[in-house]
Amino acid sequence: MVVELASLTVISVKAVSGMITFSVTDKTQLTYPIFYIMFIIMIASCVFQVKLLNQATKLYNTAAVVPVNHVFFTTSAIIAGIIFYQEFLGAAFLTVFIYLFGCFLSFLGVFLVTRNREKEHLPQSYIDFGNVPGKQMLDKIQPDSNGLSYGTLPDGSDSAKNPSGEKKEV
């Protein structure tokens, strides 16, 4: 999820910075609604990206979260730039190769720094989505504490029986 937000952040930051640059050098872009839409998207994606990274650091060690985020953020930024802004269009092969080789060296550095870290054992292996507003959590239903099990009624009769005590045909 953070990687998708990273791509969105890169696209919106590039759009906002391009509009500001164009406003300074030529015609103002601040009168167009797209500038404000992209500005809001930029701020919102940054805020949610930080929030998700904060949640990840609560579950995992920072030494594991930051390198993984760096590699995927860089990869998504490159792909977003290639797709939306055609950054490599008309670039020489050597320029593209040096750029990608620099990214590879960055990823190699992250790998070398983090490879000798010991694996941590998590006390909780999942994220609790119980606090998501509006989501029904039917799998979190617990049996009553008074000793009833599933399928029994408070009077002790089986729920598969009708009120007269005879078995229902299913």
Tab-separated table of C-alpha atoms in Angstrom:
chain	number	residue	atom	x	y	z
A	1	MET	CA	0.000	0.000	0.000
A	2	VAL	CA	2.805	2.386	0.823
A	3	VAL	CA	4.348	1.776	-2.605
A	4	GLU	CA	1.156	2.832	-4.375
A	5	LEU	CA	1.076	5.975	-2.256
A	6	ALA	CA	4.735	6.552	-3.090
A	7	SER	CA	3.945	6.427	-6.814
A	8	LEU	CA	1.054	8.813	-6.309
A	9	THR	CA	3.302	11.126	-4.296
A	10	VAL	CA	5.948	11.164	-7.025
A	11	ILE	CA	3.390	11.904	-9.743
A	12	SER	CA	1.715	14.685	-7.787
A	13	VAL	CA	4.984	16.292	-6.617
A	14	LYS	CA	6.279	16.337	-10.194
A	15	ALA	CA	3.015	17.881	-11.413
A	16	VAL	CA	2.950	20.561	-8.694
A	17	SER	CA	6.636	21.417	-9.116
A	18	GLY	CA	6.219	21.609	-12.894
A	19	MET	CA	3.256	23.945	-12.541
A	20	ILE	CA	5.118	26.172	-10.077
A	21	THR	CA	8.173	26.285	-12.360
A	22	PHE	CA	5.995	27.132	-15.348
A	23	SER	CA	4.241	29.819	-13.281
A	24	VAL	CA	7.555	31.489	-12.432
A	25	THR	CA	8.987	31.392	-15.948
A	26	ASP	CA	5.937	31.945	-18.128
A	27	LYS	CA	2.197	31.896	-17.448
A	28	THR	CA	0.777	31.414	-13.970
A	29	GLN	CA	-0.743	28.016	-13.302
A	30	LEU	CA	-2.199	28.921	-9.931
A	31	THR	CA	-5.534	29.892	-11.477
A	32	TYR	CA	-6.256	26.392	-12.751
A	33	PRO	CA	-8.127	23.936	-10.485
A	34	ILE	CA	-5.832	21.044	-11.452
A	35	PHE	CA	-2.996	22.722	-9.544
A	36	TYR	CA	-5.007	22.658	-6.310
A	37	ILE	CA	-6.255	19.122	-6.926
A	38	MET	CA	-2.695	17.879	-7.414
A	39	PHE	CA	-1.541	19.867	-4.376
A	40	ILE	CA	-4.214	18.232	-2.196
A	41	ILE	CA	-3.335	14.786	-3.586
A	42	MET	CA	0.340	15.474	-2.864
A	43	ILE	CA	-0.313	16.447	0.765
A	44	ALA	CA	-2.807	13.607	1.378
A	45	SER	CA	-0.562	10.922	-0.117
A	46	CYS	CA	2.403	12.147	1.945
A	47	VAL	CA	0.355	12.132	5.159
A	48	PHE	CA	-1.065	8.644	4.573
A	49	GLN	CA	2.336	7.331	3.534
A	50	VAL	CA	3.833	8.523	6.822
A	51	LYS	CA	0.881	7.044	8.738
A	52	LEU	CA	1.307	3.624	7.105
A	53	LEU	CA	5.061	3.658	7.657
A	54	ASN	CA	4.442	4.509	11.303
A	55	GLN	CA	2.115	1.515	11.615
A	56	ALA	CA	4.712	-0.700	9.925
A	57	THR	CA	7.404	0.388	12.371
A	58	LYS	CA	5.095	-0.585	15.223
A	59	LEU	CA	4.870	-4.141	13.849
A	60	TYR	CA	8.401	-4.549	12.532
A	61	ASN	CA	11.834	-3.237	13.384
A	62	THR	CA	12.794	0.036	11.701
A	63	ALA	CA	15.877	-1.679	10.301
A	64	ALA	CA	13.553	-3.902	8.264
A	65	VAL	CA	10.904	-1.334	7.283
A	66	VAL	CA	13.141	1.468	6.020
A	67	PRO	CA	15.232	-0.596	3.540
A	68	VAL	CA	12.199	-2.342	2.092
A	69	ASN	CA	10.402	0.984	1.761
A	70	HIS	CA	13.472	2.547	0.119
A	71	VAL	CA	13.777	-0.163	-2.519
A	72	PHE	CA	10.074	-0.264	-3.380
A	73	PHE	CA	9.690	3.532	-3.252
A	74	THR	CA	12.608	3.990	-5.651
A	75	THR	CA	11.310	1.316	-7.991
A	76	SER	CA	7.784	2.754	-8.004
A	77	ALA	CA	9.142	6.280	-8.556
A	78	ILE	CA	11.135	5.107	-11.572
A	79	ILE	CA	8.191	3.234	-13.046
A	80	ALA	CA	5.800	6.155	-12.421
A	81	GLY	CA	8.235	8.559	-14.087
A	82	ILE	CA	8.681	6.279	-17.068
A	83	ILE	CA	4.945	5.751	-17.553
A	84	PHE	CA	3.462	9.177	-16.795
A	85	TYR	CA	6.257	11.592	-17.701
A	86	GLN	CA	8.189	9.537	-20.270
A	87	GLU	CA	11.452	10.508	-18.599
A	88	PHE	CA	13.582	8.198	-20.721
A	89	LEU	CA	11.995	9.272	-24.011
A	90	GLY	CA	14.813	10.417	-26.285
A	91	ALA	CA	17.502	9.605	-23.723
A	92	ALA	CA	20.681	7.914	-24.876
A	93	PHE	CA	21.256	4.302	-23.953
A	94	LEU	CA	24.251	5.243	-21.805
A	95	THR	CA	22.153	7.732	-19.791
A	96	VAL	CA	19.445	5.147	-19.105
A	97	PHE	CA	22.054	2.509	-18.264
A	98	ILE	CA	23.909	4.783	-15.826
A	99	TYR	CA	20.611	5.755	-14.155
A	100	LEU	CA	19.511	2.153	-13.726
A	101	PHE	CA	23.007	1.100	-12.651
A	102	GLY	CA	22.916	3.815	-9.961
A	103	CYS	CA	19.595	2.429	-8.725
A	104	PHE	CA	21.092	-1.055	-8.690
A	105	LEU	CA	24.049	0.186	-6.618
A	106	SER	CA	21.617	1.834	-4.202
A	107	PHE	CA	19.668	-1.420	-3.822
A	108	LEU	CA	22.916	-3.359	-3.405
A	109	GLY	CA	23.982	-0.967	-0.654
A	110	VAL	CA	20.665	-1.466	1.148
A	111	PHE	CA	21.082	-5.230	0.862
A	112	LEU	CA	24.654	-5.174	2.173
A	113	VAL	CA	23.743	-2.968	5.121
A	114	THR	CA	20.760	-5.094	6.166
A	115	ARG	CA	21.858	-8.641	5.290
A	116	ASN	CA	23.391	-9.509	8.667
A	117	ARG	CA	20.406	-8.410	10.706
A	118	GLU	CA	18.878	-11.140	12.782
A	119	LYS	CA	15.293	-12.020	12.094
A	120	GLU	CA	12.855	-10.812	14.683
A	121	HIS	CA	9.980	-12.851	16.007
A	122	LEU	CA	6.748	-10.955	16.155
A	123	PRO	CA	4.381	-11.336	19.079
A	124	GLN	CA	1.497	-10.635	16.707
A	125	SER	CA	1.722	-11.852	13.110
A	126	TYR	CA	-1.169	-9.879	11.705
A	127	ILE	CA	-2.567	-6.370	11.588
A	128	ASP	CA	-5.817	-6.031	13.509
A	129	PHE	CA	-8.401	-4.533	11.202
A	130	GLY	CA	-10.969	-4.453	13.994
A	131	ASN	CA	-10.817	-0.675	14.181
A	132	VAL	CA	-11.751	-0.046	10.552
A	133	PRO	CA	-14.936	2.077	10.608
A	134	GLY	CA	-17.957	0.461	9.004
A	135	LYS	CA	-16.390	-2.988	8.607
A	136	GLN	CA	-18.289	-5.888	10.133
A	137	MET	CA	-16.093	-8.379	11.892
A	138	LEU	CA	-18.081	-11.601	11.985
A	139	ASP	CA	-15.035	-13.765	12.606
A	140	LYS	CA	-14.382	-12.116	15.979
A	141	ILE	CA	-17.558	-13.455	17.650
A	142	GLN	CA	-16.707	-15.218	20.895
A	143	PRO	CA	-18.846	-17.741	22.800
A	144	ASP	CA	-20.755	-16.583	25.830
A	145	SER	CA	-18.822	-16.708	29.067
A	146	ASN	CA	-21.606	-18.587	30.875
A	147	GLY	CA	-20.544	-21.926	29.408
A	148	LEU	CA	-22.811	-22.096	26.363
A	149	SER	CA	-21.323	-23.465	23.214
A	150	TYR	CA	-22.245	-22.650	19.655
A	151	GLY	CA	-25.587	-24.097	18.623
A	152	THR	CA	-27.154	-24.164	22.073
A	153	LEU	CA	-29.884	-21.934	23.358
A	154	PRO	CA	-29.912	-20.322	26.810
A	155	ASP	CA	-32.301	-23.035	28.099
A	156	GLY	CA	-29.774	-25.725	27.120
A	157	SER	CA	-31.751	-27.139	24.188
A	158	ASP	CA	-30.154	-27.674	20.824
A	159	SER	CA	-30.802	-24.941	18.222
A	160	ALA	CA	-31.477	-27.620	15.589
A	161	LYS	CA	-34.609	-28.688	17.506
A	162	ASN	CA	-37.882	-26.895	17.209
A	163	PRO	CA	-39.646	-25.570	20.345
A	164	SER	CA	-41.493	-28.864	20.860
A	165	GLY	CA	-38.149	-30.643	21.275
A	166	GLU	CA	-38.328	-32.675	18.059
A	167	LYS	CA	-35.471	-32.653	15.588
A	168	LYS	CA	-35.914	-30.458	12.524
A	169	GLU	CA	-35.475	-32.014	9.131
A	170	VAL	CA	-32.748	-30.246	7.238
